CSV table of C-alpha atoms in Angstrom, one decimal:
chain,number,residue,atom,x,y,z
A,1,MET,CA,-16.5,-13.2,12.0
A,2,ARG,CA,-18.5,-13.0,14.7
A,3,GLN,CA,-16.9,-12.5,17.7
A,4,LEU,CA,-17.0,-15.3,20.6
A,5,THR,CA,-15.2,-14.9,23.6
A,6,ARG,CA,-12.8,-12.0,25.9
A,7,THR,CA,-11.1,-12.9,28.5
A,8,LEU,CA,-10.5,-10.6,31.5
A,9,ALA,CA,-6.3,-10.9,30.7
A,10,THR,CA,-6.2,-10.1,27.3
A,11,THR,CA,-7.9,-9.6,24.1
A,12,VAL,CA,-7.4,-12.9,21.5
A,13,LEU,CA,-7.3,-12.2,18.0
A,14,ALA,CA,-7.0,-14.1,14.9
A,15,LEU,CA,-6.1,-12.9,11.3
A,16,SER,CA,-7.3,-14.0,8.3
A,17,GLY,CA,-6.6,-10.9,6.3
A,18,ALA,CA,-8.3,-8.7,8.1
A,19,PHE,CA,-8.2,-8.3,12.5
A,20,ALA,CA,-11.4,-11.1,13.1
A,21,TYR,CA,-12.3,-11.6,17.1
A,22,VAL,CA,-12.1,-15.3,18.3
A,23,HIS,CA,-11.4,-17.8,20.7
A,24,ALA,CA,-7.9,-18.9,21.0
A,25,ALA,CA,-8.9,-22.5,20.6
A,26,ALA,CA,-11.9,-21.5,18.6
A,27,ALA,CA,-11.9,-24.2,15.1
A,28,GLU,CA,-12.3,-22.5,12.0
A,29,PRO,CA,-15.6,-23.5,11.3
A,30,ALA,CA,-16.3,-25.7,7.7
A,31,SER,CA,-17.7,-23.4,5.4
A,32,VAL,CA,-14.9,-21.4,5.6
A,33,PRO,CA,-13.3,-20.8,2.2
A,34,ALA,CA,-9.6,-21.8,2.0
A,35,PRO,CA,-6.9,-19.3,2.0
A,36,VAL,CA,-6.2,-17.3,-0.8
A,37,LYS,CA,-2.4,-18.8,-2.4
A,38,HIS,CA,-0.2,-15.7,-2.8
A,39,VAL,CA,3.6,-15.5,-4.7
A,40,ALA,CA,5.7,-17.6,-2.3
A,41,TRP,CA,8.4,-14.7,-2.5
A,42,SER,CA,5.4,-12.5,-0.8
A,43,LYS,CA,4.8,-13.8,3.0
A,44,ASN,CA,7.5,-12.1,4.6
A,45,ALA,CA,7.5,-8.7,2.6
A,46,ASN,CA,7.0,-5.4,3.2
A,47,ILE,CA,6.6,-2.9,0.1
A,48,TYR,CA,8.1,0.5,-0.9
A,49,GLU,CA,6.9,3.3,-2.9
A,50,VAL,CA,8.4,4.4,-5.4
A,51,ASN,CA,7.7,8.5,-7.6
A,52,ILE,CA,10.7,8.3,-10.1
A,53,ARG,CA,10.1,12.1,-10.9
A,54,GLN,CA,11.3,13.0,-7.5
A,55,TYR,CA,13.4,10.5,-6.2
A,56,THR,CA,16.6,12.2,-7.8
A,57,LYS,CA,17.2,15.5,-9.3
A,58,GLU,CA,17.4,13.6,-12.9
A,59,GLY,CA,13.6,11.9,-12.0
A,60,THR,CA,14.9,9.2,-14.4
A,61,PHE,CA,14.8,5.4,-14.3
A,62,LYS,CA,18.7,4.8,-14.4
A,63,ALA,CA,19.0,7.5,-12.2
A,64,PHE,CA,17.0,5.5,-9.1
A,65,ALA,CA,18.9,2.7,-10.3
A,66,ALA,CA,21.1,3.2,-8.2
A,67,HIS,CA,19.6,3.5,-4.7
A,68,LEU,CA,18.6,-0.4,-4.9
A,69,PRO,CA,21.8,-1.6,-3.1
A,70,ARG,CA,20.7,0.7,-0.5
A,71,LEU,CA,17.4,-0.6,0.0
A,72,LYS,CA,18.6,-4.2,-0.8
A,73,LYS,CA,20.8,-3.6,2.5
A,74,MET,CA,17.9,-1.1,4.3
A,75,GLY,CA,16.0,-4.9,3.3
A,76,VAL,CA,12.9,-3.7,1.6
A,77,ASP,CA,11.8,-6.7,-0.4
A,78,ILE,CA,8.7,-5.2,-3.4
A,79,LEU,CA,9.3,-2.2,-5.0
A,80,TRP,CA,5.9,-0.1,-5.8
A,81,LEU,CA,6.7,2.3,-8.7
A,82,MET,CA,3.1,5.1,-9.4
A,83,PRO,CA,2.6,4.9,-13.5
A,84,ILE,CA,5.7,5.0,-15.6
A,85,GLN,CA,3.5,5.8,-19.3
A,86,PRO,CA,3.6,8.7,-20.7
A,87,ILE,CA,1.1,11.8,-19.2
A,88,GLY,CA,-1.6,13.6,-21.5
A,89,GLU,CA,-1.0,16.8,-22.3
A,90,LYS,CA,-4.3,18.5,-22.9
A,91,ASN,CA,-6.2,19.8,-19.5
A,92,ARG,CA,-3.2,18.0,-17.7
A,93,LYS,CA,-3.0,20.0,-14.5
A,94,GLY,CA,0.4,22.0,-13.5
A,95,THR,CA,3.9,22.0,-15.8
A,96,LEU,CA,4.1,18.4,-15.3
A,97,GLY,CA,0.9,17.1,-14.5
A,98,SER,CA,-0.2,13.9,-12.8
A,99,TYR,CA,1.2,10.6,-13.4
A,100,TYR,CA,-2.4,9.2,-12.9
A,101,ALA,CA,-3.4,10.5,-16.3
A,102,VAL,CA,-2.0,7.6,-18.6
A,103,ARG,CA,-1.4,9.0,-22.5
A,104,ASP,CA,-0.6,5.5,-23.6
A,105,TYR,CA,-0.8,2.2,-21.6
A,106,THR,CA,2.5,0.2,-24.0
A,107,ALA,CA,4.7,3.0,-23.5
A,108,VAL,CA,7.6,4.8,-21.2
A,109,ASN,CA,6.9,8.3,-20.0
A,110,PRO,CA,9.9,10.1,-22.0
A,111,GLU,CA,10.9,12.1,-18.6
A,112,PHE,CA,12.2,8.9,-17.3
A,113,GLY,CA,13.7,6.4,-20.2
A,114,ASN,CA,13.2,4.9,-22.4
A,115,LEU,CA,12.7,0.5,-22.6
A,116,ALA,CA,15.3,-0.4,-22.2
A,117,ASP,CA,16.3,1.9,-19.2
A,118,PHE,CA,13.2,0.2,-17.5
A,119,LYS,CA,14.2,-3.1,-17.9
A,120,ALA,CA,18.2,-3.2,-16.4
A,121,LEU,CA,15.9,-1.4,-13.9
A,122,VAL,CA,14.2,-4.3,-13.6
A,123,LYS,CA,16.5,-6.8,-14.2
A,124,GLN,CA,18.9,-4.6,-11.8
A,125,ALA,CA,15.9,-5.8,-8.8
A,126,HIS,CA,15.4,-9.3,-9.8
A,127,GLY,CA,19.5,-9.6,-9.6
A,128,LEU,CA,19.1,-8.0,-6.3
A,129,GLY,CA,16.5,-10.7,-5.2
A,130,MET,CA,13.8,-7.3,-4.9
A,131,LYS,CA,10.4,-7.3,-7.0
A,132,VAL,CA,9.0,-5.0,-9.1
A,133,LEU,CA,5.3,-3.5,-9.3
A,134,ILE,CA,3.7,-0.4,-11.8
A,135,ASP,CA,1.5,1.2,-10.8
A,136,TRP,CA,-2.3,0.5,-13.1
A,137,VAL,CA,-4.8,3.1,-14.2
A,138,ALA,CA,-7.7,1.3,-15.2
A,139,ASN,CA,-10.5,3.4,-14.3
A,140,HIS,CA,-9.7,6.5,-16.4
A,141,THR,CA,-6.7,7.6,-19.3
A,142,ALA,CA,-5.9,11.1,-20.0
A,143,PHE,CA,-7.9,13.3,-22.9
A,144,ASP,CA,-5.6,12.6,-25.8
A,145,ASN,CA,-5.1,8.7,-25.0
A,146,ARG,CA,-5.0,7.5,-28.3
A,147,TRP,CA,-7.8,5.1,-27.0
A,148,THR,CA,-9.9,8.2,-27.2
A,149,VAL,CA,-9.8,8.2,-30.8
A,150,GLU,CA,-9.3,4.8,-31.7
A,151,HIS,CA,-11.9,3.1,-29.3
A,152,LYS,CA,-14.3,6.0,-28.2
A,153,ASP,CA,-17.1,3.4,-27.4
A,154,TRP,CA,-14.7,2.3,-24.9
A,155,TYR,CA,-15.5,6.1,-22.7
A,156,LEU,CA,-18.1,6.9,-21.4
A,157,LEU,CA,-20.1,9.7,-23.0
A,158,ASN,CA,-22.3,12.4,-21.5
A,159,ASP,CA,-26.0,13.2,-23.8
A,160,LYS,CA,-23.9,14.7,-26.5
A,161,GLY,CA,-21.5,11.7,-27.2
A,162,GLU,CA,-18.4,13.2,-26.0
A,163,ILE,CA,-15.7,12.2,-23.5
A,164,PHE,CA,-16.4,14.2,-20.0
A,165,PRO,CA,-14.4,14.6,-17.2
A,166,VAL,CA,-14.7,12.1,-14.3
A,167,THR,CA,-16.9,13.2,-11.4
A,168,TYR,CA,-17.3,11.7,-8.0
A,169,THR,CA,-21.0,13.1,-6.0
A,170,GLU,CA,-21.1,10.1,-3.9
A,171,GLY,CA,-18.9,12.1,-0.4
A,172,ALA,CA,-19.5,14.7,1.3
A,173,GLU,CA,-18.5,16.8,-1.1
A,174,PRO,CA,-17.9,16.4,-5.4
A,175,GLU,CA,-14.6,15.8,-7.0
A,176,TYR,CA,-14.5,17.0,-10.9
A,177,TRP,CA,-10.4,15.3,-12.4
A,178,THR,CA,-10.3,17.9,-15.2
A,179,ASP,CA,-7.8,15.8,-16.5
A,180,VAL,CA,-9.0,13.1,-16.9
A,181,THR,CA,-11.1,10.8,-18.8
A,182,GLY,CA,-13.1,7.6,-17.9
A,183,LEU,CA,-13.6,4.0,-18.9
A,184,ASP,CA,-17.0,2.1,-19.1
A,185,TYR,CA,-16.4,-1.4,-19.0
A,186,ARG,CA,-19.9,-2.0,-19.5
A,187,ASN,CA,-18.0,-2.5,-22.8
A,188,LYS,CA,-16.1,-6.1,-23.2
A,189,ALA,CA,-14.2,-5.4,-25.7
A,190,LEU,CA,-12.3,-2.3,-23.3
A,191,TRP,CA,-11.6,-5.9,-21.1
A,192,LYS,CA,-9.3,-7.5,-23.8
A,193,GLY,CA,-7.1,-4.4,-24.2
A,194,MET,CA,-7.1,-3.3,-20.4
A,195,THR,CA,-5.5,-6.7,-20.1
A,196,ASP,CA,-3.6,-6.9,-23.1
A,197,ALA,CA,-2.0,-4.3,-22.2
A,198,MET,CA,-1.0,-5.1,-18.5
A,199,ALA,CA,0.0,-8.2,-20.0
A,200,TYR,CA,2.4,-6.7,-22.2
A,201,TRP,CA,4.5,-5.2,-19.0
A,202,VAL,CA,4.5,-8.6,-17.5
A,203,ARG,CA,5.8,-10.8,-21.3
A,204,GLU,CA,7.7,-7.9,-22.5
A,205,THR,CA,9.4,-6.6,-19.1
A,206,ASP,CA,9.0,-9.5,-16.8
A,207,ILE,CA,7.6,-7.3,-13.6
A,208,ASP,CA,6.1,-8.9,-10.8
A,209,GLY,CA,2.8,-7.2,-10.4
A,210,PHE,CA,0.6,-3.8,-10.5
A,211,ARG,CA,-0.6,-1.8,-8.0
A,212,CYS,CA,-3.8,-1.2,-9.3
A,213,ASP,CA,-5.6,3.1,-8.5
A,214,VAL,CA,-9.1,3.2,-7.2
A,215,ALA,CA,-9.3,-0.7,-8.1
A,216,SER,CA,-12.9,-0.6,-6.4
A,217,LYS,CA,-14.4,1.9,-9.3
A,218,VAL,CA,-13.3,-1.3,-11.3
A,219,PRO,CA,-15.7,-4.2,-11.3
A,220,THR,CA,-14.6,-7.1,-10.2
A,221,PRO,CA,-15.0,-9.8,-12.3
A,222,PHE,CA,-12.9,-7.6,-14.7
A,223,TRP,CA,-9.8,-7.9,-12.0
A,224,ASN,CA,-11.0,-11.5,-11.2
A,225,GLN,CA,-10.4,-12.9,-15.2
A,226,ALA,CA,-6.9,-10.3,-15.3
A,227,ARG,CA,-6.0,-11.7,-12.8
A,228,ASP,CA,-6.1,-15.3,-13.6
A,229,ALA,CA,-4.8,-14.2,-17.8
A,230,LEU,CA,-1.6,-12.6,-16.2
A,231,ASP,CA,-1.1,-15.2,-14.1
A,232,ARG,CA,-0.9,-18.0,-17.3
A,233,ILE,CA,2.2,-15.3,-18.0
A,234,LYS,CA,4.4,-16.2,-14.5
A,235,PRO,CA,2.9,-15.6,-11.0
A,236,VAL,CA,2.2,-11.7,-9.7
A,237,PHE,CA,1.9,-9.6,-7.1
A,238,MET,CA,-1.3,-7.8,-6.7
A,239,LEU,CA,-2.4,-4.9,-4.5
A,240,ALA,CA,-5.9,-2.8,-5.1
A,241,GLU,CA,-6.2,1.0,-4.0
A,242,ALA,CA,-8.8,-0.5,-2.2
A,243,ASP,CA,-10.8,-1.9,0.7
A,244,LYS,CA,-13.5,-3.7,-0.5
A,245,PRO,CA,-13.2,-7.2,0.8
A,246,GLU,CA,-14.4,-8.9,-2.9
A,247,LEU,CA,-11.8,-7.9,-4.5
A,248,GLN,CA,-9.4,-10.1,-2.3
A,249,GLU,CA,-11.2,-13.4,-3.0
A,250,HIS,CA,-9.2,-13.6,-6.4
A,251,ALA,CA,-8.1,-11.2,-8.2
A,252,PHE,CA,-5.6,-9.0,-5.5
A,253,ASP,CA,-3.4,-10.2,-2.9
A,254,MET,CA,-3.3,-7.1,-0.9
A,255,SER,CA,-5.5,-4.0,-0.2
A,256,TYR,CA,-4.9,-0.8,1.3
A,257,GLY,CA,-5.4,-0.5,5.3
A,258,TRP,CA,-6.5,3.2,5.5
A,259,ASP,CA,-8.6,2.4,9.1
A,260,THR,CA,-5.5,1.6,10.4
A,261,LYS,CA,-3.7,4.6,9.1
A,262,ASP,CA,-7.0,7.1,10.1
A,263,LEU,CA,-6.6,5.3,13.9
A,264,PHE,CA,-2.5,6.5,13.7
A,265,LYS,CA,-3.0,9.8,12.4
A,266,ASP,CA,-6.0,10.4,15.3
A,267,ILE,CA,-4.4,8.7,18.3
A,268,ALA,CA,-0.5,11.0,17.2
A,269,LYS,CA,-2.9,14.2,17.8
A,270,GLY,CA,-3.9,12.6,20.8
A,271,LYS,CA,-7.3,12.3,19.8
A,272,LYS,CA,-7.6,8.4,20.6
A,273,ASP,CA,-5.4,6.7,22.7
A,274,ALA,CA,-4.2,2.2,23.1
A,275,LYS,CA,-8.5,1.5,23.9
A,276,ALA,CA,-9.2,2.8,20.3
A,277,LEU,CA,-6.9,0.8,18.8
A,278,LYS,CA,-7.9,-2.1,21.0
A,279,ASP,CA,-11.4,-1.6,19.8
A,280,PHE,CA,-11.2,-1.6,16.5
A,281,LEU,CA,-9.3,-5.0,16.8
A,282,GLU,CA,-12.2,-6.6,18.7
A,283,HIS,CA,-14.9,-5.0,16.2
A,284,PRO,CA,-12.9,-4.5,13.1
A,285,PRO,CA,-15.3,-2.6,10.1
A,286,LYS,CA,-15.0,-4.9,7.8
A,287,ALA,CA,-14.1,-8.8,7.3
A,288,TYR,CA,-12.0,-10.1,4.8
A,289,PRO,CA,-11.3,-13.3,2.8
A,290,PRO,CA,-9.0,-15.8,4.8
A,291,GLY,CA,-5.2,-14.7,4.2
A,292,ALA,CA,-6.3,-11.1,2.8
A,293,TYR,CA,-3.0,-9.2,3.0
A,294,ARG,CA,-3.7,-6.0,4.3
A,295,MET,CA,-1.5,-3.0,3.4
A,296,ARG,CA,-0.2,-1.1,6.7
A,297,PHE,CA,1.2,2.6,5.7
A,298,THR,CA,1.5,6.0,8.0
A,299,SER,CA,2.2,8.0,4.8
A,300,ASN,CA,2.2,7.5,0.5
A,301,HIS,CA,1.9,9.3,-2.6
A,302,ASP,CA,-1.6,10.7,-1.4
A,303,GLU,CA,-1.1,11.0,2.2
A,304,ASN,CA,1.9,13.2,1.7
A,305,SER,CA,0.8,15.4,-1.2
A,306,TRP,CA,-2.4,16.4,0.0
A,307,ALA,CA,-2.5,15.5,4.1
A,308,GLY,CA,0.7,16.1,5.3
A,309,SER,CA,4.2,15.6,5.6
A,310,ASP,CA,5.4,13.4,8.7
A,311,ALA,CA,6.4,16.0,10.6
A,312,GLU,CA,2.8,17.6,10.3
A,313,LEU,CA,1.1,14.2,10.4
A,314,TYR,CA,2.9,12.6,13.5
A,315,GLY,CA,4.9,14.8,14.7
A,316,PRO,CA,7.2,13.0,17.7
A,317,ALA,CA,4.6,10.2,17.4
A,318,PHE,CA,6.3,9.0,13.7
A,319,LYS,CA,8.5,6.3,15.2
A,320,ALA,CA,5.5,4.8,17.6
A,321,MET,CA,3.3,4.9,14.6
A,322,ALA,CA,5.6,3.3,12.2
A,323,VAL,CA,6.5,-0.1,14.5
A,324,LEU,CA,3.0,-0.9,15.1
A,325,ALA,CA,3.0,-0.3,11.4
A,326,ALA,CA,5.7,-3.1,10.9
A,327,THR,CA,4.4,-5.2,13.6
A,328,LEU,CA,0.0,-5.7,13.4
A,329,PRO,CA,-1.5,-7.7,11.1
A,330,GLY,CA,-0.3,-6.8,7.5
A,331,MET,CA,2.6,-6.2,5.2
A,332,PRO,CA,4.7,-2.4,6.4
A,333,LEU,CA,4.4,0.4,3.2
A,334,ILE,CA,7.5,2.9,3.9
A,335,TYR,CA,7.6,5.9,0.8
A,336,GLY,CA,9.8,6.0,-0.8
A,337,GLY,CA,11.7,9.5,1.6
A,338,GLN,CA,10.2,8.1,4.9
A,339,GLU,CA,13.6,7.3,5.7
A,340,ALA,CA,15.3,10.5,5.2
A,341,GLY,CA,12.7,11.7,7.4
A,342,LEU,CA,10.4,13.7,4.6
A,343,ASP,CA,9.4,17.0,5.7
A,344,LYS,CA,7.2,18.0,3.1
A,345,ARG,CA,4.9,17.9,1.0
A,346,ILE,CA,5.9,16.5,-2.4
A,347,GLU,CA,4.2,18.6,-5.1
A,348,PHE,CA,2.6,16.4,-7.2
A,349,PHE,CA,2.4,18.0,-10.7
A,350,GLU,CA,5.7,19.6,-10.9
A,351,LYS,CA,9.6,18.4,-9.9
A,352,ASP,CA,9.9,18.6,-6.7
A,353,PRO,CA,12.7,16.3,-5.7
A,354,ILE,CA,12.9,14.3,-1.8
A,355,VAL,CA,16.3,15.7,0.0
A,356,TRP,CA,17.8,12.8,1.1
A,357,LYS,CA,19.9,14.5,4.0
A,358,ASN,CA,22.2,11.1,4.5
A,359,TYR,CA,18.8,9.1,5.3
A,360,PRO,CA,19.0,9.3,9.3
A,361,TYR,CA,15.5,6.8,9.4
A,362,ALA,CA,17.2,4.2,7.0
A,363,ASP,CA,18.5,2.0,9.8
A,364,PHE,CA,15.4,2.5,12.6
A,365,TYR,CA,13.4,1.6,9.3
A,366,ALA,CA,15.7,-1.7,8.4
A,367,SER,CA,15.4,-3.1,12.2
A,368,LEU,CA,11.7,-3.0,11.6
A,369,LEU,CA,12.3,-4.7,8.1
A,370,LYS,CA,14.8,-7.3,9.6
A,371,LEU,CA,11.7,-7.9,12.5
A,372,LYS,CA,9.4,-9.3,10.0
A,373,HIS,CA,11.4,-11.1,7.8
A,374,ASP,CA,13.0,-13.0,10.9
A,375,ASN,CA,10.0,-13.9,12.6
A,376,PRO,CA,7.2,-15.9,11.5
A,377,ALA,CA,5.3,-14.6,14.2
A,378,LEU,CA,5.6,-11.0,11.8
A,379,TRP,CA,4.5,-12.2,8.2
A,380,ASN,CA,1.5,-11.8,6.4
A,381,GLY,CA,-1.9,-13.4,5.7
A,382,GLN,CA,-2.2,-17.2,6.7
A,383,TYR,CA,1.7,-17.4,6.5
A,384,GLY,CA,2.4,-14.7,9.8
A,385,GLY,CA,0.5,-15.5,13.6
A,386,GLY,CA,-2.8,-13.9,15.3
A,387,ILE,CA,-3.0,-11.5,17.4
A,388,GLU,CA,-2.8,-11.3,21.6
A,389,VAL,CA,-4.0,-7.8,22.6
A,390,LEU,CA,-2.3,-7.3,25.9
A,391,GLU,CA,-3.8,-5.7,29.3
A,392,THR,CA,-1.5,-2.8,30.6
A,393,GLY,CA,-3.8,-0.5,32.9
A,394,ASN,CA,-3.5,2.6,31.0
A,395,ASP,CA,-5.2,2.9,28.0
A,396,LYS,CA,-2.2,5.4,27.0
A,397,VAL,CA,-0.1,2.1,27.2
A,398,PHE,CA,-1.1,-0.3,23.6
A,399,ALA,CA,0.6,-4.0,24.1
A,400,PHE,CA,0.0,-7.3,22.3
A,401,LEU,CA,1.9,-10.5,21.1
A,402,ARG,CA,2.0,-12.3,18.1
A,403,LYS,CA,2.5,-16.5,17.9
A,404,ARG,CA,3.6,-19.4,15.2
A,405,GLU,CA,5.0,-22.1,15.4
A,406,GLY,CA,6.9,-21.4,18.9
A,407,ASN,CA,8.2,-18.0,17.6
A,408,ALA,CA,6.8,-14.5,19.1
A,409,VAL,CA,7.1,-10.9,19.8
A,410,LYS,CA,6.1,-9.0,22.0
A,411,VAL,CA,5.5,-5.3,21.8
A,412,SER,CA,4.3,-2.7,23.9
A,413,VAL,CA,3.9,0.5,23.0
A,414,ASN,CA,3.2,4.4,24.4
A,415,LEU,CA,0.8,5.9,22.6
A,416,SER,CA,1.0,9.7,24.1
A,417,ASN,CA,3.2,12.2,24.7
A,418,ALA,CA,3.9,12.1,27.8
A,419,ALA,CA,5.9,9.5,30.0
A,420,GLN,CA,3.6,6.3,31.0
A,421,THR,CA,4.0,3.3,33.0
A,422,TYR,CA,2.3,-0.2,32.7
A,423,ALA,CA,1.7,-4.1,33.9
A,424,LEU,CA,1.5,-7.1,30.9
A,425,PRO,CA,0.1,-9.7,32.8
A,426,GLY,CA,1.8,-11.6,35.2
A,427,GLY,CA,4.8,-9.4,34.8
A,428,LYS,CA,5.7,-6.6,36.6
A,429,GLN,CA,5.6,-2.2,36.6
A,430,GLN,CA,7.7,-1.1,33.7
A,431,SER,CA,7.7,2.2,32.2
A,432,LEU,CA,8.0,4.0,29.0
A,433,ALA,CA,9.3,7.8,27.1
A,434,ALA,CA,6.5,9.6,25.7
A,435,TRP,CA,5.6,7.6,22.1
A,436,ASP,CA,8.3,4.6,22.9
A,437,TYR,CA,8.6,1.5,22.3
A,438,ARG,CA,10.0,-1.9,23.5
A,439,ILE,CA,9.6,-4.9,21.6
A,440,GLU,CA,10.2,-8.0,23.0
A,441,ALA,CA,11.1,-11.3,20.2
A,442,PRO,CA,14.0,-13.8,20.1
A,443,ALA,CA,15.7,-12.9,16.0
A,444,SER,CA,15.6,-8.8,17.4
A,445,SER,CA,14.4,-6.7,20.0
A,446,ARG,CA,14.3,-3.1,21.4
């Protein structure tokens, strides 16, 4: 939406999937499409990423299942499991290979257990009130996926008629994914084969949806028809590893908030401050469909393994950034291990278990997840409130208010490594220690 007005004391922003800058009293134009419909259980949900290989010393479904009661107590709603299918052996990277080099779409990685073990995990999670998504890699497969023999015409081929490594040349530097080969979505037979494989997991194991790898590299019309086919089995939840707005017009409930993640990192390093966050909210880089969810996070498997651990990326600013991810419009993600103060980069192609250290941040995350559950102002998409950025008189302090049907949550965060004083409109002067925060809410406060 275009900018309409700005008050002297506050900047008012209304949420319709992405952040959109509008006057508080402005009516929605009649031409705005209806909000995306989401499964009811997602309205105040959070999401938690699970790396089965590294979660326990055993690296199995059964070993991970022992953590479910703990995660339920922490307040986790949606479990996102990184790919659970067998990993290709041909051109494998490292000793164990990448989870994203899938050898068989409708089988289970034997390192993790068997199909019965996975079904038991899903059933146990459902019994505790949690939902389960599995990671889906639709853009490429391992070189020894059976499709490379049975359906070679489903693949991108070079001038010699051979499959070849996935190559991206449009970025600043070319990327060569030497362990995977790309699929060719110009062949509509592939559409059915891929959709049938996805449907298998919903039908046979009762999962609740998918996180879809490099979703923007796969044609949006494919995802649209796949979503329809899956919803005919049961209503599902779809997360796109993408920030392409058109994907959320129909196929996907949620997309990646890389934009805020990058801001969080720059703020933690002292490169940007509260003014940069205000500017981002006033002038969002992209406009998303009404009701589209954005995933807010400080880390995930890619960030941790390739960019740095929380200690490297955020240092003492870690909690402040987590508070923003949990309270700004969007659904917060916790990467499995963050509640343990994950202070190392987890190896991607080798065995490298998380060191849990008695879960020192579990209570911190539990308080943030409870805050979201209990306060409709913080709910997702059209179910939550807009955001009113409050003037603080200090570019090192960021403050905002979110309201929904009589519920209000006010958040103030010191985005610097020194103590700061500030004053909210109509209020007295207050202070916050370095990287400290203050949350005022009727259902939960700090």
